[in-house]
Short mmCIF file of C-alpha atoms and ligand atoms in Angstrom, two decimals:
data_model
loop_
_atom_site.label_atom_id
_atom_site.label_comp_id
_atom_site.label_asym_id
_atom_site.label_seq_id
_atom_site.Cartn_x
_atom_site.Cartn_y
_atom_site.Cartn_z
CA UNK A 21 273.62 46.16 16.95
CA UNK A 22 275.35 45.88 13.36
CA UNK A 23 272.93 45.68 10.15
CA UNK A 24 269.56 47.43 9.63
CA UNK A 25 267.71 46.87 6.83
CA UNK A 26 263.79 48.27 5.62
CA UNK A 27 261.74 46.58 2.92
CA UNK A 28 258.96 44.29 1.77
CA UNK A 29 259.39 40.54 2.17
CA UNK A 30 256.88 38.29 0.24
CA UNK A 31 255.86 34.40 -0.29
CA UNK A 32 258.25 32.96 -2.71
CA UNK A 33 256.43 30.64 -4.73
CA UNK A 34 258.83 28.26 -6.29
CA UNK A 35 257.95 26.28 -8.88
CA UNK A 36 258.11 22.35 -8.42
CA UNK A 37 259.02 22.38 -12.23
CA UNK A 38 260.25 23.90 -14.92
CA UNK A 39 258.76 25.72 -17.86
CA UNK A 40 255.89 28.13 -18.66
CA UNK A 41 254.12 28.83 -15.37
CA UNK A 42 250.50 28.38 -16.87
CA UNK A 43 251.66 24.85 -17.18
CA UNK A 44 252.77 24.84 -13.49
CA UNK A 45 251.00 22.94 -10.93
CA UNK A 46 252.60 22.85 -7.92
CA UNK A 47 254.63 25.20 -6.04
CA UNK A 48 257.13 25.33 -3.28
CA UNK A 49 255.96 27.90 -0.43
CA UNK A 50 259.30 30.21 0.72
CA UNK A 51 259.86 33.54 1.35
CA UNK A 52 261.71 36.10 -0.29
CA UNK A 53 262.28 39.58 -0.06
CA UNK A 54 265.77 41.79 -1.01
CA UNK A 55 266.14 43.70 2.16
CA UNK A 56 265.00 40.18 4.46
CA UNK A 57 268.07 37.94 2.79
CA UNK A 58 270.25 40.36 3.68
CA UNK A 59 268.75 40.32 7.40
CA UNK A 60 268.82 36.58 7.32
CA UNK A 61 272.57 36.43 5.61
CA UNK A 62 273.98 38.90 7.83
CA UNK A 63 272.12 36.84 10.69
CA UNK A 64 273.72 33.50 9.93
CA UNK A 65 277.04 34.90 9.83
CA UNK A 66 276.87 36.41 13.41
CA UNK A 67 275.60 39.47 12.85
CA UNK A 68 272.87 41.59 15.77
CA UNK A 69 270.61 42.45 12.94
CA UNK A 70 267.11 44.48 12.77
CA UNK A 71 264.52 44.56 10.08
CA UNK A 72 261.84 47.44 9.65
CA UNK A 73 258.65 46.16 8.04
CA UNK A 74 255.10 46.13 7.54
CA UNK A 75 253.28 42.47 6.65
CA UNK A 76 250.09 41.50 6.48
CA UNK A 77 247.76 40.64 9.20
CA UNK A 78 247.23 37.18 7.76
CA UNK A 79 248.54 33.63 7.78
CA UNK A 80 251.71 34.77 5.06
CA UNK A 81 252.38 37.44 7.45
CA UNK A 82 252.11 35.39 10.33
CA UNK A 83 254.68 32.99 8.35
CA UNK A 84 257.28 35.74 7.26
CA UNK A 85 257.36 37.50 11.05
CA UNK A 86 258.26 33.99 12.82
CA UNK A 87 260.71 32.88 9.74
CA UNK A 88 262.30 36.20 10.56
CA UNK A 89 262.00 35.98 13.95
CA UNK A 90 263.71 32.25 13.66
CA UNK A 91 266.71 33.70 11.87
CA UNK A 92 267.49 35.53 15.14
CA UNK A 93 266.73 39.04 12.89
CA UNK A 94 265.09 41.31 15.73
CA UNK A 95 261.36 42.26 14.58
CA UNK A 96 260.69 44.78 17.06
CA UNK A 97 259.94 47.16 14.62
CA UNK A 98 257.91 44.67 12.27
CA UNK A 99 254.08 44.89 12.69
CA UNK A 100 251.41 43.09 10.89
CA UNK A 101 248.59 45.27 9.43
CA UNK A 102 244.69 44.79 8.57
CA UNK A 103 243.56 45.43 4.84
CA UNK A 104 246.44 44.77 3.08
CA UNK A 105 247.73 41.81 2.03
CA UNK A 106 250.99 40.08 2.53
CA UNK A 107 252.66 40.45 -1.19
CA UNK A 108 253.66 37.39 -3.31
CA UNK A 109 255.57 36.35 -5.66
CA UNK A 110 255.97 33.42 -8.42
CA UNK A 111 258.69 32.28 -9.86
CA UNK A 112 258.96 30.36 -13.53
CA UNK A 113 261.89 28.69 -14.51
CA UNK A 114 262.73 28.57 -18.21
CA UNK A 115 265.31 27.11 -20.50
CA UNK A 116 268.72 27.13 -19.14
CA UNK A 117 267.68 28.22 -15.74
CA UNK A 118 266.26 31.75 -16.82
CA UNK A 119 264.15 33.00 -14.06
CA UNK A 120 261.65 35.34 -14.70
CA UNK A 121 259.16 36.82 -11.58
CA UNK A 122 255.57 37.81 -11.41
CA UNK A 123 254.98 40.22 -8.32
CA UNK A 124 251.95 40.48 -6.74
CA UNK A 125 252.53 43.39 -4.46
CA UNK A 126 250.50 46.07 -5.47
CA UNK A 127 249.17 47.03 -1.97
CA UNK A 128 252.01 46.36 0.08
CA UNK A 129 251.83 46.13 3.93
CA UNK A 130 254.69 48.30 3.70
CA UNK A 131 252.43 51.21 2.15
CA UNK A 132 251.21 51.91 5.88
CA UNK A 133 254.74 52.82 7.34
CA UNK A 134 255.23 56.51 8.02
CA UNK A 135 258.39 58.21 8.87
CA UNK A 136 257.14 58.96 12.19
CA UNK A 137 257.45 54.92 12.60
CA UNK A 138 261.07 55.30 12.00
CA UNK A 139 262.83 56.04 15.72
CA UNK A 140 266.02 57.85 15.53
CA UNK A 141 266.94 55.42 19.13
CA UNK A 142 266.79 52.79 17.74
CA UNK A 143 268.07 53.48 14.26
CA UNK A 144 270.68 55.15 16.09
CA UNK A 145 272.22 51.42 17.58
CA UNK A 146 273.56 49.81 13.80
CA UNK A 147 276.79 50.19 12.61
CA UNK A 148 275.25 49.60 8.31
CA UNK A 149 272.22 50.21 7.64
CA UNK A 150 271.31 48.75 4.35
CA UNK A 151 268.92 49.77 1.69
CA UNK A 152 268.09 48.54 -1.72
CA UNK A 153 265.54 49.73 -4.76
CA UNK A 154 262.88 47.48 -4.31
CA UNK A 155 262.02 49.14 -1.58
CA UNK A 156 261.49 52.35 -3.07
CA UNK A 157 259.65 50.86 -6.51
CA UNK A 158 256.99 49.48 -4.79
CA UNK A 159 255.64 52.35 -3.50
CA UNK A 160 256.12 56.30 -3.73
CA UNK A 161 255.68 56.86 0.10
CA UNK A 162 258.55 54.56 0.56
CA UNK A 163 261.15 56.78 -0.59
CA UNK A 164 259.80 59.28 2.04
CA UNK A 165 260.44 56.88 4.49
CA UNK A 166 263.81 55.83 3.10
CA UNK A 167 264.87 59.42 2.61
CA UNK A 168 263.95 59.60 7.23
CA UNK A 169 266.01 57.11 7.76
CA UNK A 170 268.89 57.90 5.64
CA UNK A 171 268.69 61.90 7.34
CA UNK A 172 269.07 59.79 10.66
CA UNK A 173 271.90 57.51 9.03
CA UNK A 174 273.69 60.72 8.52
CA UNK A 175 273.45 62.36 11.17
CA UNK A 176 274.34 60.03 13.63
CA UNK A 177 277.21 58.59 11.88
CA UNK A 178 276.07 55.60 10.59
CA UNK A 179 277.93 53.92 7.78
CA UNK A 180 275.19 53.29 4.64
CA UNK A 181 275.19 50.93 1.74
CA UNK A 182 272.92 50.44 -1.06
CA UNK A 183 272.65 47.85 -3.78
CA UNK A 184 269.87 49.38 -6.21
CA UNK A 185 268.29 46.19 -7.36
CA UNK A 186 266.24 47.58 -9.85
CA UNK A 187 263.55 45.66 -10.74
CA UNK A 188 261.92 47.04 -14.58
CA UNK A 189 258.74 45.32 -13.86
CA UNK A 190 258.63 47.84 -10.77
CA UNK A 191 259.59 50.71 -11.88
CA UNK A 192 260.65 52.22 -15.11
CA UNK A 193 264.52 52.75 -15.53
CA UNK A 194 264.03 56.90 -15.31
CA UNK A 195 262.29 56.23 -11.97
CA UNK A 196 264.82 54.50 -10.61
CA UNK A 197 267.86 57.02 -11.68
CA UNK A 198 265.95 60.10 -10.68
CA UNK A 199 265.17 58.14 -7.03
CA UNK A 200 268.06 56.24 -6.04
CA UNK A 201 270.71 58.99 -7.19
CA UNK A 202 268.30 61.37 -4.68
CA UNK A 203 269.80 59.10 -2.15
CA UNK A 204 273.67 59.28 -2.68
CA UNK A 205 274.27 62.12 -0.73
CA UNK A 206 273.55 59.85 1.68
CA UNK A 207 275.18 56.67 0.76
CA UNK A 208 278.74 55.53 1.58
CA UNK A 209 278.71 52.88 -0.88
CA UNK A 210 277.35 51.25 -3.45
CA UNK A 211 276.86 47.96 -4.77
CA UNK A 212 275.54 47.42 -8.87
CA UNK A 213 275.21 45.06 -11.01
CA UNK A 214 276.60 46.34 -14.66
CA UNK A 215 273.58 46.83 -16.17
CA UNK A 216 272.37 49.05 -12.72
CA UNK A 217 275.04 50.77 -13.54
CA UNK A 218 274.36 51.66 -17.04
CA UNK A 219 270.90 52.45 -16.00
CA UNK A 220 272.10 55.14 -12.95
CA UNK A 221 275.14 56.42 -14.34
CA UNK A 222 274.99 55.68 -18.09
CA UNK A 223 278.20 54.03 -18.04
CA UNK A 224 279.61 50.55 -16.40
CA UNK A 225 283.26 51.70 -17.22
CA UNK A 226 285.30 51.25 -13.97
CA UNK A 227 287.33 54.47 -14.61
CA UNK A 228 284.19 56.94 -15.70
CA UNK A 229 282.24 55.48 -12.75
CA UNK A 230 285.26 56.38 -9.90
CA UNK A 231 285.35 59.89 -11.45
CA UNK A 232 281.81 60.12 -11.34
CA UNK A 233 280.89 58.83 -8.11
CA UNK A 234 283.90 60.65 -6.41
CA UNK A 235 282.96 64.26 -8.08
CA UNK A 236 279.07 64.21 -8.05
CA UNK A 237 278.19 62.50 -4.95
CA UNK A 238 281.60 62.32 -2.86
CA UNK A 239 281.38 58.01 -2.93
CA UNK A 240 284.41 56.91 -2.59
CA UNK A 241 283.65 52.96 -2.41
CA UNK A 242 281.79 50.87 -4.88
CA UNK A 243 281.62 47.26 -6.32
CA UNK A 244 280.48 46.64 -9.43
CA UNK A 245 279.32 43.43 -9.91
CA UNK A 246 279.91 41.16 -13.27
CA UNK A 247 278.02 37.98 -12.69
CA UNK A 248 280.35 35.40 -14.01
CA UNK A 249 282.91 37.42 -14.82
CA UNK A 250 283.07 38.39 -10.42
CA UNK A 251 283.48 41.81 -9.02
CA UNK A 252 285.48 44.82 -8.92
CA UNK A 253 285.86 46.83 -6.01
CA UNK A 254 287.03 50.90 -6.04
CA UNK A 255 288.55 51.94 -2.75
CA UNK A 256 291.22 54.51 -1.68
CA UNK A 257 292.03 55.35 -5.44
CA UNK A 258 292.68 51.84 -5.85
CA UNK A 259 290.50 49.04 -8.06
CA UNK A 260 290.23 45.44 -6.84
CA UNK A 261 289.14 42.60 -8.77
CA UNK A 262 287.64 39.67 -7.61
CA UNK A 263 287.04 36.08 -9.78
CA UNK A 264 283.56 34.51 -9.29
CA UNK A 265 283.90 31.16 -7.87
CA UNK A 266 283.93 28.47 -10.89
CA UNK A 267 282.32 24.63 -11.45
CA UNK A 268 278.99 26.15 -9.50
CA UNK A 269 276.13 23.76 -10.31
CA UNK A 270 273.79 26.71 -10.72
CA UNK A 271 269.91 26.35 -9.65
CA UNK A 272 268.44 29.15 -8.87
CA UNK A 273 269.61 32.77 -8.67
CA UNK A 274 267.72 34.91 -7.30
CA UNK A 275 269.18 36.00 -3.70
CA UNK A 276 272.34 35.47 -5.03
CA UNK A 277 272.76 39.86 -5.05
CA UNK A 278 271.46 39.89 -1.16
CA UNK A 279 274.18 36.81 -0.39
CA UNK A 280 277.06 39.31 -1.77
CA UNK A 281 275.73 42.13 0.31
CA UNK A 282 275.56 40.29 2.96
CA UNK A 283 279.33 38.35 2.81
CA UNK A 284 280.61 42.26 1.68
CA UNK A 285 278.58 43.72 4.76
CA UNK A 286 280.65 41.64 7.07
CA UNK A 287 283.29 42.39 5.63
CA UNK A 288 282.78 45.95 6.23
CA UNK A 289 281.96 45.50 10.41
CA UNK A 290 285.15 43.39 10.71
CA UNK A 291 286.97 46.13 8.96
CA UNK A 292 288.07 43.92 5.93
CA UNK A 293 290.27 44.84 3.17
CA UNK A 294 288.49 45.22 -0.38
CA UNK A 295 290.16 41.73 -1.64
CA UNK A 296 289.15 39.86 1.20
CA UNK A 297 285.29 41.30 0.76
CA UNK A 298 285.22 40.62 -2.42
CA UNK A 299 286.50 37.17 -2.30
CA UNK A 300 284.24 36.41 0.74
CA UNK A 301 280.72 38.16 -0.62
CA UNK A 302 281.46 35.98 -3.71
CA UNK A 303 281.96 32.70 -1.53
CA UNK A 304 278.76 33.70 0.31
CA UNK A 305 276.69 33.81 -3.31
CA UNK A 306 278.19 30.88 -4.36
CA UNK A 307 276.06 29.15 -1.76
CA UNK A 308 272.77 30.35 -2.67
CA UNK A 309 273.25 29.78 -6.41
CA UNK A 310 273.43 26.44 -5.67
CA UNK A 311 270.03 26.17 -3.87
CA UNK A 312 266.86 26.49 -4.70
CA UNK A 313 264.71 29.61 -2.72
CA UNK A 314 266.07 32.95 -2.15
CA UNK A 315 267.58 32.82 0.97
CA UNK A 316 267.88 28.87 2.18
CA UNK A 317 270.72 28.69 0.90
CA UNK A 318 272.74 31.45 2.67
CA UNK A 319 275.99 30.19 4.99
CA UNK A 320 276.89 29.76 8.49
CA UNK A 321 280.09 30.98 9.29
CA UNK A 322 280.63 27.19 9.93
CA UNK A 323 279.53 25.98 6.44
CA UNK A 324 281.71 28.79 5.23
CA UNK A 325 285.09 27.83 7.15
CA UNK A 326 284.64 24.50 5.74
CA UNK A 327 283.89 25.99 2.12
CA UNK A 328 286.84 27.69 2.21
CA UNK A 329 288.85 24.73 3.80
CA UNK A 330 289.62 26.41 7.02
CA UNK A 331 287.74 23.70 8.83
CA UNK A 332 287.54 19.84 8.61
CA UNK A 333 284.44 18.62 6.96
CA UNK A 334 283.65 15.03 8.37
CA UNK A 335 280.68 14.05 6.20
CA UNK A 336 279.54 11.17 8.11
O1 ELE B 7 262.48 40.44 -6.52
C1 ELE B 7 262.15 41.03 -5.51
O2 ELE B 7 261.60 42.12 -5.56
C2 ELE B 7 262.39 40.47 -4.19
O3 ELE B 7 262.51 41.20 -3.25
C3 ELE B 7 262.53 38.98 -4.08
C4 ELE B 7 263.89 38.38 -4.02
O4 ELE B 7 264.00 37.67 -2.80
C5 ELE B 7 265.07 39.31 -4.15
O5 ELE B 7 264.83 40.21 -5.15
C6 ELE B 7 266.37 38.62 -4.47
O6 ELE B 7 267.32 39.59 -4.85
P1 ELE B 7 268.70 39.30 -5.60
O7 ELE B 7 269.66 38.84 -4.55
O8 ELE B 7 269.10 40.58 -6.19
O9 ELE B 7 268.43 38.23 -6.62
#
């Protein structure tokens, strides 16, 4: 097996239009869900991947455990579960494509998992596992569980990455620092956005965060990720950067974080230089910017070869 991944998938609704969502009428049902898209990216490029969850024992749940199940992501250890809902969430698109969300995932199925649920045999199998901050925000227990499975990561020699995805509406910022930097002793890398990285380490600075990372915590690969501007890579005392693809017809991005991971991820199991994972992660977001949903958009390896014009595309 290759990537693992734990968290909390939900209904995407998607707005039909745009503006304030009181004014919304109709809505596109999808599914979202951090640690899912990177199942379902990883998936589609050829990855054996697993997903650990906990949905509801109801007709969303029923919808996200076959969608997941469809993408080929193995859901032995997914089980739906009485009394608590499967979460939502709504989306309302604003001027100039701003995106804000409104979670409804206060009693998360996921609330139920123990770390007793989390078997060290099967854990054991993945090359990656992959975690991100969502996770964690929406409920304390989860860190408990995240904490079991990154002791197991450890000590069977399995390679761990973590984009924190902080979400404010979540969690407040001090949460997230004191919880996700609990977890780099057990991390191997880590992939942030600039302002996650202001938020964790109080600086997005390229040369204080390789200092930092390396002394405190021993992490000696990161990307740092600079929306338009693309990403920077730190590897082997050496700092890669990476252009974000240009003439996008942007439309909706969210998912666009879990698309990177997910390209990058590869890149790691193929054993990739830090250029090529870069440039691929960001060819791999490009294609989810570019559709609506959180995930729909995410590549085949085919779609991808043509993309990158290493394959023909006959159009009709
Ligand atoms: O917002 C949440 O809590 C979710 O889990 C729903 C979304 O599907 C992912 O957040 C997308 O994540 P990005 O790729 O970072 O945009």
């Amino acid at each position: 097996m290759d990537v693992l991944t734990i968290g909390d998938a939900l209904i995407t609704m998607n707005p039909m239009s745009n503006g304030p969502l009181r004014f919304v009428n109709s809505f596109e049902r999808k599914v979202g869900g951090a640690e899912l898209n990177v199942a379902i990216g990883c998936s589609r490029l050829g990855l054996k991947t697993g997903w650990i969850s906990r949905l509801g024992q109801d007709e969303f749940g029923r919808h996200i455990y076959s969608f997941a199940r469809g993408e080929g992501i193995d859901v032995e250890h997914v089980k739906l579960v009485e009394g608590y809902p499967t979460s939502v969430y709504f989306k309302e698109i604003l001027n100039g494509n701003r995106i804000n969300s409104y979670y409804y995932r206060g009693n998360s199925p996921t609330e139920t998992l123990k770390t007793t649920d989390i078997d060290e045999e099967y854990v054991k199998q993945f090359k990656v596992i992959h975690i991100s901050g969502v996770f964690s925000a929406i409920h304390k227990n989860n860190r408990e569980i995240i904490l079991a499975l990154l002791k197991i990561a450890k000590k069977n020699n399995v390679y761990v990455t973590l984009d924190p995805n902080i979400r404010l509406k979540l969690w407040s910022a001090e949460e997230a620092r004191n919880t996700l930097c609990s977890y780099l002793p057990y991390v191997d890398m880590i992939m942030m956005g600039e302002e996650e990285a202001e938020i964790l380490f109080s600086t997005s600075k390229m040369d204080e965060l390789t200092q930092l990372l390396e002394e405190t915590y021993s992490i000696k690969n990161f990307v740092l990720k600079r929306g338009a501007k693309g990403a920077v890579g730190y590897e082997d005392d050496q700092i890669t950067s990476s252009p974000a693809l240009e003439n996008l017809e942007i439309v909706d991005e969210i998912g666009a974080g879990d698309a990177f991971a997910s390209g990058y991820i590869y890149g790691i199991i193929n054993g990739w230089t830090m250029e090529k994972r870069l440039s691929f992660a960001n060819s791999v977001a490009a294609f989810v910017l570019t559709v609506p949903g959180d995930n729909e958009g995410l590549p085949y390896m085919e779609d991808l070869e043509k993309f990158l014009g290493l394959k023909k595309d006959i159009q009709r």
